[in-house]
PDB file of C-alpha atoms in Angstrom:
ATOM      1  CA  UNK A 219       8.505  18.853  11.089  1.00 37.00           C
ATOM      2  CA  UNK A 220      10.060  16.299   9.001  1.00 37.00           C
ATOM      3  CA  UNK A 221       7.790  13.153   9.034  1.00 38.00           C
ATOM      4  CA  UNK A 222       8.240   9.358   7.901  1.00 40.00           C
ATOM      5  CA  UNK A 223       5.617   6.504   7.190  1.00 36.00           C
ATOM      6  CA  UNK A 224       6.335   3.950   9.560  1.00 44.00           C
ATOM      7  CA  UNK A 225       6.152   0.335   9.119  1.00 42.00           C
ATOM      8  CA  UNK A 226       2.971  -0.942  10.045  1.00 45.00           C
ATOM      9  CA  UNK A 227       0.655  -3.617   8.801  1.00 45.00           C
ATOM     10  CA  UNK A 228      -1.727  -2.480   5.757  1.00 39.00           C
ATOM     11  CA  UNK A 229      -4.943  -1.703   6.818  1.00 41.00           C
ATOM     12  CA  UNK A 230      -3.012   1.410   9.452  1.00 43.00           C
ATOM     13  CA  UNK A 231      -0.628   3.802   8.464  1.00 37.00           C
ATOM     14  CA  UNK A 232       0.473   6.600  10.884  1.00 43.00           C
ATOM     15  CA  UNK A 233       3.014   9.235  10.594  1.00 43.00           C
ATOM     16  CA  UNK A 234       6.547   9.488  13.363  1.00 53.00           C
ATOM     17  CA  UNK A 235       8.267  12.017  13.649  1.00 54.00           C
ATOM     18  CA  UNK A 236      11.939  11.905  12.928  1.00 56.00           C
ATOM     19  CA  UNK A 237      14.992  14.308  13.694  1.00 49.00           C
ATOM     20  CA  UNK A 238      16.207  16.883  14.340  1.00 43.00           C
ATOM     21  CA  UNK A 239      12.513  18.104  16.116  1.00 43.00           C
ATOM     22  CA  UNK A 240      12.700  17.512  19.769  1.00 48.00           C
ATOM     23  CA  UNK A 241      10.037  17.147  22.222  1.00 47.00           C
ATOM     24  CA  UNK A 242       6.192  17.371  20.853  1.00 47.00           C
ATOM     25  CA  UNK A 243       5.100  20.232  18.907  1.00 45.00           C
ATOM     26  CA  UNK A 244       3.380  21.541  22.107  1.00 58.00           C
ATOM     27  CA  UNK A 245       6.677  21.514  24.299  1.00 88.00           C
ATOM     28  CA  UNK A 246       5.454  17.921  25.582  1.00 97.00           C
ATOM     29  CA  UNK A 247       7.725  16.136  27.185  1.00 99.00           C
ATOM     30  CA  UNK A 248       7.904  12.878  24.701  1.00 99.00           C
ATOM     31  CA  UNK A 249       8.344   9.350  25.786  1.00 99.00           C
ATOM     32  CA  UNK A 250       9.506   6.287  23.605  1.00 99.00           C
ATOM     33  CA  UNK A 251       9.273   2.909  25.816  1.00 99.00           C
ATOM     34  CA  UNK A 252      10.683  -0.212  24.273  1.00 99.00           C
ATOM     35  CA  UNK A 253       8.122  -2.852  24.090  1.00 99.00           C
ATOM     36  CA  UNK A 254      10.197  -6.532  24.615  1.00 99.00           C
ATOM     37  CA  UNK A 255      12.158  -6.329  28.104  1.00 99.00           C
ATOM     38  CA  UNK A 256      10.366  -3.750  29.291  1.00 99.00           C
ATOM     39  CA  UNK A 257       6.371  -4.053  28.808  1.00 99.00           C
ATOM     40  CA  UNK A 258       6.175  -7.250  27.907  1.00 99.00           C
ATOM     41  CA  UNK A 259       8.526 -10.559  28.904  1.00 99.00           C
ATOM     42  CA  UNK A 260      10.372 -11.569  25.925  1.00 99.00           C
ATOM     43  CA  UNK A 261      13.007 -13.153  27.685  1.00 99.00           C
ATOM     44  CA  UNK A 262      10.645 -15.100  30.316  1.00 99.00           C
ATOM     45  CA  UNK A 263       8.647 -16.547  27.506  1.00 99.00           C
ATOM     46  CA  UNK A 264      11.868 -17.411  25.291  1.00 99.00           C
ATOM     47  CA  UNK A 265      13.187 -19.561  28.035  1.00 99.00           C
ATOM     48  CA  UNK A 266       9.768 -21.754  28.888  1.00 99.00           C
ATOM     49  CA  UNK A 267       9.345 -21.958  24.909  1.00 99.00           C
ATOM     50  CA  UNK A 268      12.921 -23.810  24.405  1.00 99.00           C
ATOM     51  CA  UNK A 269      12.157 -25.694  27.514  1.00 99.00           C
ATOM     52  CA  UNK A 270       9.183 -27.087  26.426  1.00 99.00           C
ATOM     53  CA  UNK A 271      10.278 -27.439  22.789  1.00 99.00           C
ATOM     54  CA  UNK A 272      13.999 -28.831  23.532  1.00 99.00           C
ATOM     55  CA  UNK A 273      13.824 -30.121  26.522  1.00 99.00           C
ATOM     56  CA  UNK A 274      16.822 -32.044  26.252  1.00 99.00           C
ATOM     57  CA  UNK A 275      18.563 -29.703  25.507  1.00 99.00           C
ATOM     58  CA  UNK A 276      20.806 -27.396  27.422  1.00 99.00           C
ATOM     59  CA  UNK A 277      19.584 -23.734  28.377  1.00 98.00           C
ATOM     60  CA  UNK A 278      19.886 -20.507  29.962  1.00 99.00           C
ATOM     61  CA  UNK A 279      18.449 -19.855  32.922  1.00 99.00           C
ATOM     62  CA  UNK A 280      17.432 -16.126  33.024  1.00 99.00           C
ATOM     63  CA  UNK A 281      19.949 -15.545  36.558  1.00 99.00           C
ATOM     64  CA  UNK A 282      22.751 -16.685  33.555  1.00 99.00           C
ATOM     65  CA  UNK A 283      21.338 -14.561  30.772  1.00 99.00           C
ATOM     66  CA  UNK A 284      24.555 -11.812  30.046  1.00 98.00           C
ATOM     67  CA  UNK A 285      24.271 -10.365  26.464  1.00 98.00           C
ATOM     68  CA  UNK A 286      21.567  -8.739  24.894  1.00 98.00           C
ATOM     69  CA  UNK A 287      21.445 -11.246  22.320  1.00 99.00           C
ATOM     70  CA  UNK A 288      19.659 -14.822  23.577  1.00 99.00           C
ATOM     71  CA  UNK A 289      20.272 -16.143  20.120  1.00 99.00           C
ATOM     72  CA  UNK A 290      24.424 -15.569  20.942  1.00 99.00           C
ATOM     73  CA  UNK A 291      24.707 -16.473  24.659  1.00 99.00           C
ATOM     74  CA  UNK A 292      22.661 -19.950  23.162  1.00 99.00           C
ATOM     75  CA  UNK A 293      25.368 -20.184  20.077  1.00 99.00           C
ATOM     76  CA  UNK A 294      27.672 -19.670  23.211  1.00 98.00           C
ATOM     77  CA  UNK A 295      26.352 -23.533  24.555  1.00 98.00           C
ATOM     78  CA  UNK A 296      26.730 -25.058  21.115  1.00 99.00           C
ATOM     79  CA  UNK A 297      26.345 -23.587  18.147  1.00 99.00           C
ATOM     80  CA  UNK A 298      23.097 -25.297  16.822  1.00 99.00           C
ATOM     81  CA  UNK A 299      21.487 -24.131  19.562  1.00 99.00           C
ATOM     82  CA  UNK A 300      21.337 -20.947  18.063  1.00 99.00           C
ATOM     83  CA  UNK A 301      18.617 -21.628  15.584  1.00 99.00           C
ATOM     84  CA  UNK A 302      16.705 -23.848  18.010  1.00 99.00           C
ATOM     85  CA  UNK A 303      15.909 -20.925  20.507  1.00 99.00           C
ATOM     86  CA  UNK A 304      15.497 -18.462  17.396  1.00 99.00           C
ATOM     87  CA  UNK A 305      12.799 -20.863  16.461  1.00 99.00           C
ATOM     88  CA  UNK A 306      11.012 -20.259  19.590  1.00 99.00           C
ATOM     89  CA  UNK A 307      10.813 -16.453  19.053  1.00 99.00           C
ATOM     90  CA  UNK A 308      10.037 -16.629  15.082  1.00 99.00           C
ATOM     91  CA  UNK A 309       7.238 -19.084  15.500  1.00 99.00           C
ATOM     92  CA  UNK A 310       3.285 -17.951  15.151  1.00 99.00           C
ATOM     93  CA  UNK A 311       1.551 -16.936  18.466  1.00 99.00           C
ATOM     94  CA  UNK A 312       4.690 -16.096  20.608  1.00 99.00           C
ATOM     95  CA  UNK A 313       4.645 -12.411  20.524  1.00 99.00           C
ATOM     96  CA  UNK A 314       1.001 -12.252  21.113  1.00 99.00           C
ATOM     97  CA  UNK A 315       1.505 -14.458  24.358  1.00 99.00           C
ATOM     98  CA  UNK A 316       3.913 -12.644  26.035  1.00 99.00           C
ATOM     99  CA  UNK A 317       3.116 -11.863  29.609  1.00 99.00           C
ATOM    100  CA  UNK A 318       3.153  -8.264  30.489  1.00 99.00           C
ATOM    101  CA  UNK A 319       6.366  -7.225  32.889  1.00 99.00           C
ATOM    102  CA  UNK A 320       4.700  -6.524  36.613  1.00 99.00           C
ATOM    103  CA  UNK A 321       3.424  -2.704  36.837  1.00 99.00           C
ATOM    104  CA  UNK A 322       3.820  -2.023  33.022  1.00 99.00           C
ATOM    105  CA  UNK A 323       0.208  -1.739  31.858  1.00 99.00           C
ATOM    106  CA  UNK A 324      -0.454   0.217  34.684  1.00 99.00           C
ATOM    107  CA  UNK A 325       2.649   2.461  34.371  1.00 99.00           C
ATOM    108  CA  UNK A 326       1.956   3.095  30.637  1.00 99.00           C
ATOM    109  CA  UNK A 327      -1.771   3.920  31.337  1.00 99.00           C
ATOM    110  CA  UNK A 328      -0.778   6.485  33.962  1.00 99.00           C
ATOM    111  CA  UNK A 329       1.375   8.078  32.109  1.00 99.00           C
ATOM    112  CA  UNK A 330      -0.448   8.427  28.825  1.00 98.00           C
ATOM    113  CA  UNK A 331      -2.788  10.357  30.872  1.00 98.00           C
ATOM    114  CA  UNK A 332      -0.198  12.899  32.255  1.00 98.00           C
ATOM    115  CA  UNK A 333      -0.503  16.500  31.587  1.00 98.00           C
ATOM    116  CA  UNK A 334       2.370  17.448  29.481  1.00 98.00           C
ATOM    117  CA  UNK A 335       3.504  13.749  28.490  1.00 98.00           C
ATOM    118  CA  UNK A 336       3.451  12.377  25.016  1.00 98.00           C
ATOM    119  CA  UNK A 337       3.972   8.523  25.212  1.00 99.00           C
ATOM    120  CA  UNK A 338       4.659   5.638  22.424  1.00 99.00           C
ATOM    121  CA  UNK A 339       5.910   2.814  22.316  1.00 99.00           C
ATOM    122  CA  UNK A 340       9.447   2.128  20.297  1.00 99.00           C
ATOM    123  CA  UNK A 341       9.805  -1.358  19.170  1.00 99.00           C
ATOM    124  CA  UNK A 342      12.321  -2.696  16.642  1.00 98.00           C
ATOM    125  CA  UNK A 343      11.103  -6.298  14.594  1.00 98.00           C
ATOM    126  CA  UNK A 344      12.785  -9.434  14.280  1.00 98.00           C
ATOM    127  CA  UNK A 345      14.190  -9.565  10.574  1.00 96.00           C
ATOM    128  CA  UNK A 346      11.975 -12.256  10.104  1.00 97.00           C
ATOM    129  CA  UNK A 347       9.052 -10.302  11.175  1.00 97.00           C
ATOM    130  CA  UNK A 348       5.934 -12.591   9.680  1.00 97.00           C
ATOM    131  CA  UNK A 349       4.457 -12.816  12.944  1.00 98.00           C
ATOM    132  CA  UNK A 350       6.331 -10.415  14.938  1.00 98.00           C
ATOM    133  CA  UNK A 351       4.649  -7.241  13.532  1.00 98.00           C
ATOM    134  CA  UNK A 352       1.252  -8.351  13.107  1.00 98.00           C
ATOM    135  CA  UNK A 353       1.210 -10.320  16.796  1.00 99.00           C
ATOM    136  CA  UNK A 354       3.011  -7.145  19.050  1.00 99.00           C
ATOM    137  CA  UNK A 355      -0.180  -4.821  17.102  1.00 99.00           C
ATOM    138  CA  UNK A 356      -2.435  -7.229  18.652  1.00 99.00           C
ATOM    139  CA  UNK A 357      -0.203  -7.149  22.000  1.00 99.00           C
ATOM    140  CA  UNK A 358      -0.486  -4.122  22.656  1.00 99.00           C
ATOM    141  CA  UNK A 359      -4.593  -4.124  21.665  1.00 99.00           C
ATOM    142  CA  UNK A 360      -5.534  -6.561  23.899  1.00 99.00           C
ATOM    143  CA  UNK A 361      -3.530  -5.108  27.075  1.00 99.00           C
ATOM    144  CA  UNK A 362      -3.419  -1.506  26.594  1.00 99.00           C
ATOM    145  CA  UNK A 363      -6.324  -0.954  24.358  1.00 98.00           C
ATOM    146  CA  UNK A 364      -6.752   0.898  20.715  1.00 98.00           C
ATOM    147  CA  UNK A 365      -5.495   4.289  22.040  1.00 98.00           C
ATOM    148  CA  UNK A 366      -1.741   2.660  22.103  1.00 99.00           C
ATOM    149  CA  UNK A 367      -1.762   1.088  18.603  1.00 98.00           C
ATOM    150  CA  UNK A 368      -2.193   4.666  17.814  1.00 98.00           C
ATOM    151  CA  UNK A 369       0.978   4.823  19.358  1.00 99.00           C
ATOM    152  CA  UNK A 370       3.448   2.180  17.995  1.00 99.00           C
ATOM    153  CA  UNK A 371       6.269   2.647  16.530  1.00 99.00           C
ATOM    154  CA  UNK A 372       8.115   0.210  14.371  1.00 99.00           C
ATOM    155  CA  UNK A 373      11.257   1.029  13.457  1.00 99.00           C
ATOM    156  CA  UNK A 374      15.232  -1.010  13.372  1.00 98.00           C
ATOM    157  CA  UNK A 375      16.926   2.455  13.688  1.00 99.00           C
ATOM    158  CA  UNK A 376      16.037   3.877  16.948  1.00 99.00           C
ATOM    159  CA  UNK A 377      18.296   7.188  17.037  1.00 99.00           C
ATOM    160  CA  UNK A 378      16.132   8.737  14.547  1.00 99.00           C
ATOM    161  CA  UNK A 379      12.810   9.307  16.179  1.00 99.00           C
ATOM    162  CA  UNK A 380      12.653  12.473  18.314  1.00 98.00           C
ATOM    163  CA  UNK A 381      11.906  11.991  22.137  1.00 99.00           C
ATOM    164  CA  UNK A 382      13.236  13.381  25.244  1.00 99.00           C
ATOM    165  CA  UNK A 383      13.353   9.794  26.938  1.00 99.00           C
ATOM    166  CA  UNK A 384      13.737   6.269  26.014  1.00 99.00           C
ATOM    167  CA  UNK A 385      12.729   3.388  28.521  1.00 99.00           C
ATOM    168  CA  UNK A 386      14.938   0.143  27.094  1.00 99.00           C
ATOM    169  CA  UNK A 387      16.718  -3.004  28.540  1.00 99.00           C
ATOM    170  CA  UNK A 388      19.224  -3.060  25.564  1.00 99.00           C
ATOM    171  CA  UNK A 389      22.304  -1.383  27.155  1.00 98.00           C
ATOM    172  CA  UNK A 390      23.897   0.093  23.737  1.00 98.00           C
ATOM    173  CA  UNK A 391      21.536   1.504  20.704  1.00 99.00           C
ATOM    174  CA  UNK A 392      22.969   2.957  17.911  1.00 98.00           C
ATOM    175  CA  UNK A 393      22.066   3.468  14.512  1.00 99.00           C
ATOM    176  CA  UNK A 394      22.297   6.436  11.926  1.00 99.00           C
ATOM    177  CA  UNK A 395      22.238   9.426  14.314  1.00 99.00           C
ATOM    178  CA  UNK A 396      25.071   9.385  15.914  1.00 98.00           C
ATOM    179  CA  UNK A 397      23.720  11.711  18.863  1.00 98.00           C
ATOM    180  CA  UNK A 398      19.913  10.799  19.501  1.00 99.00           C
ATOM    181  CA  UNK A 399      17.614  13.774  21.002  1.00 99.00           C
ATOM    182  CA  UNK A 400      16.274  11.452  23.496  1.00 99.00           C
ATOM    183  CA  UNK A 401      18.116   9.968  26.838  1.00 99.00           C
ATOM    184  CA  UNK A 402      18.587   6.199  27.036  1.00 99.00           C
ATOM    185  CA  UNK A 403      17.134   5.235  30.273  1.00 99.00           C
ATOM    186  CA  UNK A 404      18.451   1.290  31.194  1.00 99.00           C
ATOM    187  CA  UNK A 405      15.482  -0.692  32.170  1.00 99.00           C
ATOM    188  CA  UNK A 406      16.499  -3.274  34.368  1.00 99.00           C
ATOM    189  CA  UNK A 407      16.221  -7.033  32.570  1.00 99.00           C
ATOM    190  CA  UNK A 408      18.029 -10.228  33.351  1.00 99.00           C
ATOM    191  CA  UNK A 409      20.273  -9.709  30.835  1.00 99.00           C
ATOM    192  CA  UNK A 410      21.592  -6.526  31.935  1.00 99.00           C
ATOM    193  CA  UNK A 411      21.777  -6.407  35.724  1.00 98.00           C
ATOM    194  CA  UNK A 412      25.606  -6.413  35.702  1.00 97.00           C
ATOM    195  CA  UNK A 413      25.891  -3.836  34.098  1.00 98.00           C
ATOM    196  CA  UNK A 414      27.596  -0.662  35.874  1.00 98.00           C
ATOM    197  CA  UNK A 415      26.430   2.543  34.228  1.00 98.00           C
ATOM    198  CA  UNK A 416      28.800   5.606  34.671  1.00 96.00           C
ATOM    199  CA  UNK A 417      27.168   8.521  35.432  1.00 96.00           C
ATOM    200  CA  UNK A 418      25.245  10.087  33.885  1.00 97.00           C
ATOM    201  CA  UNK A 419      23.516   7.318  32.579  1.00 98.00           C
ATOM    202  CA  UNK A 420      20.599   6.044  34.799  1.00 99.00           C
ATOM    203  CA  UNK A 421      18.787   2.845  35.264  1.00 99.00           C
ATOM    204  CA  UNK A 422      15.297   1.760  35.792  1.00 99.00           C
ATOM    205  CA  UNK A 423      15.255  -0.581  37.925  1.00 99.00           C
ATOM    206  CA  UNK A 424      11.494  -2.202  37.946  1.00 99.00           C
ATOM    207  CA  UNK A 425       8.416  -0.377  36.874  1.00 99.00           C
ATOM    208  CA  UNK A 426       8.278   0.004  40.454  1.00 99.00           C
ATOM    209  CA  UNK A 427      10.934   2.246  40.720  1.00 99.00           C
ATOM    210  CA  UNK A 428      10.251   5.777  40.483  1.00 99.00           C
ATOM    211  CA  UNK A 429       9.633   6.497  36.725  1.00 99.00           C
ATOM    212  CA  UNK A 430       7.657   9.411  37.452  1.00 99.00           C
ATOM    213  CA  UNK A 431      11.011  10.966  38.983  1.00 99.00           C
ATOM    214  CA  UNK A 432      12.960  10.372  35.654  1.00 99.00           C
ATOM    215  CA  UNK A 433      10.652  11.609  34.279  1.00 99.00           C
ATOM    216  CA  UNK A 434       9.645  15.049  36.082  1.00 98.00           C
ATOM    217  CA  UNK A 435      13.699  15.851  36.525  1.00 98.00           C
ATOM    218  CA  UNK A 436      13.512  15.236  32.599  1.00 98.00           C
ATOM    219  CA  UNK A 437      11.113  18.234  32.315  1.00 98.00           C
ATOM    220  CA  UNK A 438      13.448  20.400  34.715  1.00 96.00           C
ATOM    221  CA  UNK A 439      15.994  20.146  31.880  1.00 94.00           C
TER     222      UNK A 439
END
């Protein structure tokens, strides 16, 4: 299997599989879930930071958010504002105090332990990642516990890991494979509710939607 050194802080490296392999090496069914959106509330925590930090200024109520880009829909308002809520998300200690979304922690726990199920979690850094990488390693530590930092991966380019499923609220995700080995399941986040998905794309709607159904008519396949 071809493998690749992913980006990770110093002190842990760890190996990810790439294409074309699919599934684990023991016919597993593998399972990438994005990390911001979708196990933790980026989007929550990006509007009560600009609050608090601008509150003067104009802002985006998360029942307006449309895009998957915050930093646009704010350019959108005025174009200063772009930086200002960028600052929010590039500043020390806001990654590691994101809340977890309801029934994630639970969700990821159960299904680490399934028979047959490989899990990890898929996350792409900001380009200014200073904080960003060190703070979502010490995320996911302190809510799921050292068995998942065994299991991050850190990676811009999505479409080149090998999965069967990925769990993530950005509606579009491309990169250098053109035709990813894993299915893009939608999870539902206030920036993407309007979306209509034509079949046969599917949506997640909540972690308390049935995930365990995606992912049994997965292993069907």
């Amino acid at each position: 299997m071809l493998m690749h050194i992913q980006a990770v802080p110093p002190a842990r490296l760890s190996l990810v599989p790439l294409l074309p392999a699919q599934g684990g090496m023991s016919g597993a069914l593998r399972v990438l879930v994005d990390m911001d959106g979708v196990v933790a509330d980026f989007e929550g925590a990006v509007l009560r930071g600009f609050s608090a930090r601008f509150p003067a200024e104009p802002r985006v109520e998360l029942a307006a958010r449309s895009g998957f880009s915050v930093r646009e829909q704010y350019r959108g308002l005025r174009r200063d504002l772009a930086a200002k809520v960028a600052s929010v998300y590039e500043s020390p200690g806001f990654f590691l105090g994101l809340d977890p979304i309801p029934g994630a922690l639970e969700a990821m726990q159960e299904m680490i332990r399934m028979e047959d199920t490989e899990v990890f979690i898929c996350t792409s850094p900001l380009q200014k990642y200073e904080h960003c990488v060190l703070e979502k390693y010490k995320w996911v530590e302190k809510h799921l516990g050292p068995e998942f930092v065994e299991r991050i991966i850190l990676t811009r380019d999505k479409t080149v890991v090998s999965a069967d499923l990925l769990f993530d609220d950005k509606d579009t995700i491309t990169g250098a494979e053109p035709n990813p080995s894993w299915e893009h399941i939608l999870f539902t986040c206030c920036h993407n509710r309007h979306i209509q998905l034509q079949p046969p794309r599917r949506r997640l709607l909540s972690w308390a939607d049935d995930w365990k159904g995606i992912l049994e008519s997965k292993r069907r396949q």
